[in-house]
């Protein structure tokens, strides 16, 4: 923690029972993409997840909890750290928390965090690196699952290409199971990404149903940039042409494709198996 952060005034402690309180409305509003865009913030739910985030260097801007939780010591420690770093503590009742999280059985702890997105120029394709580019991914569950898989396999991060679903939506964050705090995210328009990708020093591997190479036969020259297509249309001709290898995962039955997150998982474990053992 930096000196300036140490000197930040301690956050406030507020008790709120009204469903119409402006802070409740503001935090609840983070369920909408336009409010997340305007504020640059997002919500994450659950004591373990919020604690992990803080331990990984993500300060909580507002910590909301019900006061009467099973794990009081851990919540008290989390609240103390949050306040010391200038975040506010908001103690609410179950009804308010249900309203904020739009769930009948909400988690007892919710944190508000600042979003983090890297520009492409900050990605360095060093030895052993594996980055995943997702073109126009639409489904928050797929995106969250992919972020979680990237974390599990020890890959470096994800690049969102073109118009994609918001990685900071409640659904996407839930599906990451906390990996949103451990996996760097970048975002770029398709043209910028294609130009940047042309300078990638290792393999740029696109996955395509019309590819003739089996993904198990490909050489994944280190560092690897794996490029996945959108759920509906598949990889665009522009990005397919920009990849130096296109591969297909053979399928035995009558399914015409794999789910995007499943295909990404299969590819990542194959790339890791070939290039670097995973020590669990
Ligand atoms: C649901 S699929 C898209 C299906 C789409 N109708 C198409 O024609 O590509 C989403 C993405 O997952 C990847 N994918 C899914 N199944 C695959 C397979 N068997 N081989 C290679 N990539 C696959 C590709 O990147 C694809 O763009």
mmCIF file of N, CA, C and O and ligand atoms in Angstrom, residues 206-211 227-235 247-251 256-261 263-264 267, ligand 1:
data_model
loop_
_atom_site.group_PDB
_atom_site.id
_atom_site.type_symbol
_atom_site.label_atom_id
_atom_site.label_comp_id
_atom_site.label_asym_id
_atom_site.label_seq_id
_atom_site.Cartn_x
_atom_site.Cartn_y
_atom_site.Cartn_z
ATOM 1 N N UNK A 206 -6.179 -19.242 -34.429
ATOM 2 C CA UNK A 206 -7.623 -19.031 -34.459
ATOM 3 C C UNK A 206 -8.327 -20.372 -34.443
ATOM 4 O O UNK A 206 -7.807 -21.375 -34.952
ATOM 5 N N UNK A 207 -9.513 -20.410 -33.841
ATOM 6 C CA UNK A 207 -10.298 -21.655 -33.849
ATOM 7 C C UNK A 207 -11.460 -21.453 -34.806
ATOM 8 O O UNK A 207 -12.184 -20.456 -34.732
ATOM 9 N N UNK A 208 -11.639 -22.425 -35.723
ATOM 10 C CA UNK A 208 -12.616 -22.232 -36.795
ATOM 11 C C UNK A 208 -13.179 -23.586 -37.206
ATOM 12 O O UNK A 208 -12.420 -24.556 -37.368
ATOM 13 N N UNK A 209 -14.489 -23.634 -37.401
ATOM 14 C CA UNK A 209 -15.108 -24.916 -37.763
ATOM 15 C C UNK A 209 -14.699 -25.375 -39.156
ATOM 16 O O UNK A 209 -14.745 -26.563 -39.460
ATOM 17 N N UNK A 210 -14.270 -24.432 -40.008
ATOM 18 C CA UNK A 210 -13.863 -24.805 -41.377
ATOM 19 C C UNK A 210 -12.362 -25.094 -41.470
ATOM 20 O O UNK A 210 -11.862 -25.394 -42.557
ATOM 21 N N UNK A 211 -11.647 -25.037 -40.341
ATOM 22 C CA UNK A 211 -10.195 -25.295 -40.380
ATOM 23 C C UNK A 211 -9.951 -26.768 -40.721
ATOM 24 O O UNK A 211 -10.772 -27.640 -40.402
ATOM 25 N N UNK A 227 -7.232 -17.168 -30.477
ATOM 26 C CA UNK A 227 -8.313 -16.275 -30.913
ATOM 27 C C UNK A 227 -9.600 -17.076 -31.085
ATOM 28 O O UNK A 227 -9.654 -18.026 -31.884
ATOM 29 N N UNK A 228 -10.636 -16.709 -30.315
ATOM 30 C CA UNK A 228 -11.909 -17.442 -30.335
ATOM 31 C C UNK A 228 -12.991 -16.572 -30.969
ATOM 32 O O UNK A 228 -13.065 -15.362 -30.730
ATOM 33 N N UNK A 229 -13.881 -17.214 -31.722
ATOM 34 C CA UNK A 229 -14.945 -16.485 -32.411
ATOM 35 C C UNK A 229 -16.181 -16.310 -31.546
ATOM 36 O O UNK A 229 -16.308 -16.922 -30.493
ATOM 37 N N UNK A 230 -17.118 -15.466 -32.021
ATOM 38 C CA UNK A 230 -18.358 -15.244 -31.267
ATOM 39 C C UNK A 230 -19.292 -16.457 -31.304
ATOM 40 O O UNK A 230 -19.165 -17.316 -32.184
ATOM 41 N N UNK A 231 -20.233 -16.477 -30.356
ATOM 42 C CA UNK A 231 -21.130 -17.638 -30.212
ATOM 43 C C UNK A 231 -21.940 -17.902 -31.481
ATOM 44 O O UNK A 231 -22.108 -19.055 -31.871
ATOM 45 N N UNK A 232 -22.470 -16.849 -32.091
ATOM 46 C CA UNK A 232 -23.385 -17.075 -33.221
ATOM 47 C C UNK A 232 -22.650 -17.252 -34.545
ATOM 48 O O UNK A 232 -22.790 -18.257 -35.219
ATOM 49 N N UNK A 233 -21.838 -16.241 -34.896
ATOM 50 C CA UNK A 233 -21.322 -16.168 -36.266
ATOM 51 C C UNK A 233 -20.010 -16.918 -36.469
ATOM 52 O O UNK A 233 -19.633 -17.186 -37.608
ATOM 53 N N UNK A 234 -19.291 -17.232 -35.413
ATOM 54 C CA UNK A 234 -17.950 -17.797 -35.592
ATOM 55 C C UNK A 234 -16.956 -16.686 -35.917
ATOM 56 O O UNK A 234 -17.326 -15.522 -36.097
ATOM 57 N N UNK A 235 -15.673 -17.065 -36.015
ATOM 58 C CA UNK A 235 -14.598 -16.080 -36.212
ATOM 59 C C UNK A 235 -14.802 -15.307 -37.524
ATOM 60 O O UNK A 235 -15.096 -15.909 -38.553
ATOM 61 N N UNK A 247 -7.263 -23.795 -36.393
ATOM 62 C CA UNK A 247 -7.430 -25.200 -35.984
ATOM 63 C C UNK A 247 -8.886 -25.511 -35.679
ATOM 64 O O UNK A 247 -9.691 -24.624 -35.381
ATOM 65 N N UNK A 248 -9.178 -26.798 -35.724
ATOM 66 C CA UNK A 248 -10.523 -27.281 -35.396
ATOM 67 C C UNK A 248 -10.418 -28.360 -34.326
ATOM 68 O O UNK A 248 -9.462 -29.138 -34.323
ATOM 69 N N UNK A 249 -11.393 -28.403 -33.429
ATOM 70 C CA UNK A 249 -11.481 -29.492 -32.451
ATOM 71 C C UNK A 249 -12.447 -30.515 -33.060
ATOM 72 O O UNK A 249 -13.628 -30.197 -33.246
ATOM 73 N N UNK A 250 -11.965 -31.704 -33.411
ATOM 74 C CA UNK A 250 -12.857 -32.668 -34.076
ATOM 75 C C UNK A 250 -14.022 -33.062 -33.165
ATOM 76 O O UNK A 250 -13.850 -33.166 -31.944
ATOM 77 N N UNK A 251 -15.185 -33.257 -33.757
ATOM 78 C CA UNK A 251 -16.374 -33.644 -32.977
ATOM 79 C C UNK A 251 -16.941 -34.929 -33.585
ATOM 80 O O UNK A 251 -17.037 -35.043 -34.815
ATOM 81 N N UNK A 256 -23.027 -29.361 -34.144
ATOM 82 C CA UNK A 256 -22.245 -28.677 -35.188
ATOM 83 C C UNK A 256 -21.117 -27.832 -34.611
ATOM 84 O O UNK A 256 -20.232 -27.400 -35.344
ATOM 85 N N UNK A 257 -21.126 -27.598 -33.312
ATOM 86 C CA UNK A 257 -20.007 -26.865 -32.692
ATOM 87 C C UNK A 257 -20.032 -27.116 -31.193
ATOM 88 O O UNK A 257 -21.013 -27.630 -30.649
ATOM 89 N N UNK A 258 -18.942 -26.712 -30.536
ATOM 90 C CA UNK A 258 -18.887 -26.744 -29.070
ATOM 91 C C UNK A 258 -19.302 -25.387 -28.541
ATOM 92 O O UNK A 258 -19.163 -24.368 -29.232
ATOM 93 N N UNK A 259 -19.756 -25.353 -27.303
ATOM 94 C CA UNK A 259 -19.974 -24.078 -26.622
ATOM 95 C C UNK A 259 -18.637 -23.312 -26.577
ATOM 96 O O UNK A 259 -17.570 -23.930 -26.443
ATOM 97 N N UNK A 260 -18.701 -21.993 -26.709
ATOM 98 C CA UNK A 260 -17.482 -21.176 -26.758
ATOM 99 C C UNK A 260 -16.566 -21.402 -25.548
ATOM 100 O O UNK A 260 -15.347 -21.541 -25.690
ATOM 101 N N UNK A 261 -17.149 -21.430 -24.352
ATOM 102 C CA UNK A 261 -16.315 -21.581 -23.148
ATOM 103 C C UNK A 261 -15.690 -22.975 -23.095
ATOM 104 O O UNK A 261 -14.532 -23.135 -22.680
ATOM 105 N N UNK A 263 -14.963 -24.848 -25.759
ATOM 106 C CA UNK A 263 -13.907 -24.884 -26.785
ATOM 107 C C UNK A 263 -12.655 -24.159 -26.286
ATOM 108 O O UNK A 263 -11.519 -24.622 -26.492
ATOM 109 N N UNK A 264 -12.837 -23.038 -25.588
ATOM 110 C CA UNK A 264 -11.682 -22.282 -25.062
ATOM 111 C C UNK A 264 -10.934 -23.126 -24.029
ATOM 112 O O UNK A 264 -9.700 -23.175 -24.014
ATOM 113 N N UNK A 267 -8.903 -25.878 -25.746
ATOM 114 C CA UNK A 267 -7.716 -25.293 -26.389
ATOM 115 C C UNK A 267 -6.650 -24.926 -25.353
ATOM 116 O O UNK A 267 -5.460 -25.204 -25.534
HETATM 117 C C1 LIG B 1 -20.531 -21.796 -30.755
HETATM 118 S S1 LIG B 1 -19.091 -21.629 -31.713
HETATM 119 C C2 LIG B 1 -19.659 -20.743 -33.110
HETATM 120 C C3 LIG B 1 -20.470 -21.548 -34.025
HETATM 121 C C4 LIG B 1 -20.730 -20.801 -35.304
HETATM 122 N N1 LIG B 1 -22.020 -21.175 -35.801
HETATM 123 C C5 LIG B 1 -19.653 -21.026 -36.347
HETATM 124 O O1 LIG B 1 -19.986 -21.250 -37.487
HETATM 125 O O2 LIG B 1 -18.457 -20.939 -36.024
HETATM 126 C C6 LIG B 1 -18.183 -20.355 -30.904
HETATM 127 C C7 LIG B 1 -16.701 -20.403 -31.126
HETATM 128 O O3 LIG B 1 -16.160 -21.513 -30.412
HETATM 129 C C8 LIG B 1 -15.079 -22.050 -31.139
HETATM 130 N N2 LIG B 1 -15.431 -23.432 -31.486
HETATM 131 C C9 LIG B 1 -16.530 -24.109 -31.103
HETATM 132 N N3 LIG B 1 -16.478 -25.383 -31.506
HETATM 133 C C10 LIG B 1 -15.303 -25.516 -32.162
HETATM 134 C C11 LIG B 1 -14.649 -26.621 -32.806
HETATM 135 N N4 LIG B 1 -15.197 -27.833 -32.846
HETATM 136 N N5 LIG B 1 -13.439 -26.396 -33.350
HETATM 137 C C12 LIG B 1 -12.865 -25.184 -33.307
HETATM 138 N N6 LIG B 1 -13.428 -24.117 -32.705
HETATM 139 C C13 LIG B 1 -14.630 -24.282 -32.146
HETATM 140 C C14 LIG B 1 -14.865 -21.159 -32.348
HETATM 141 O O4 LIG B 1 -13.955 -20.147 -31.997
HETATM 142 C C15 LIG B 1 -16.254 -20.560 -32.549
HETATM 143 O O5 LIG B 1 -16.196 -19.332 -33.227
#
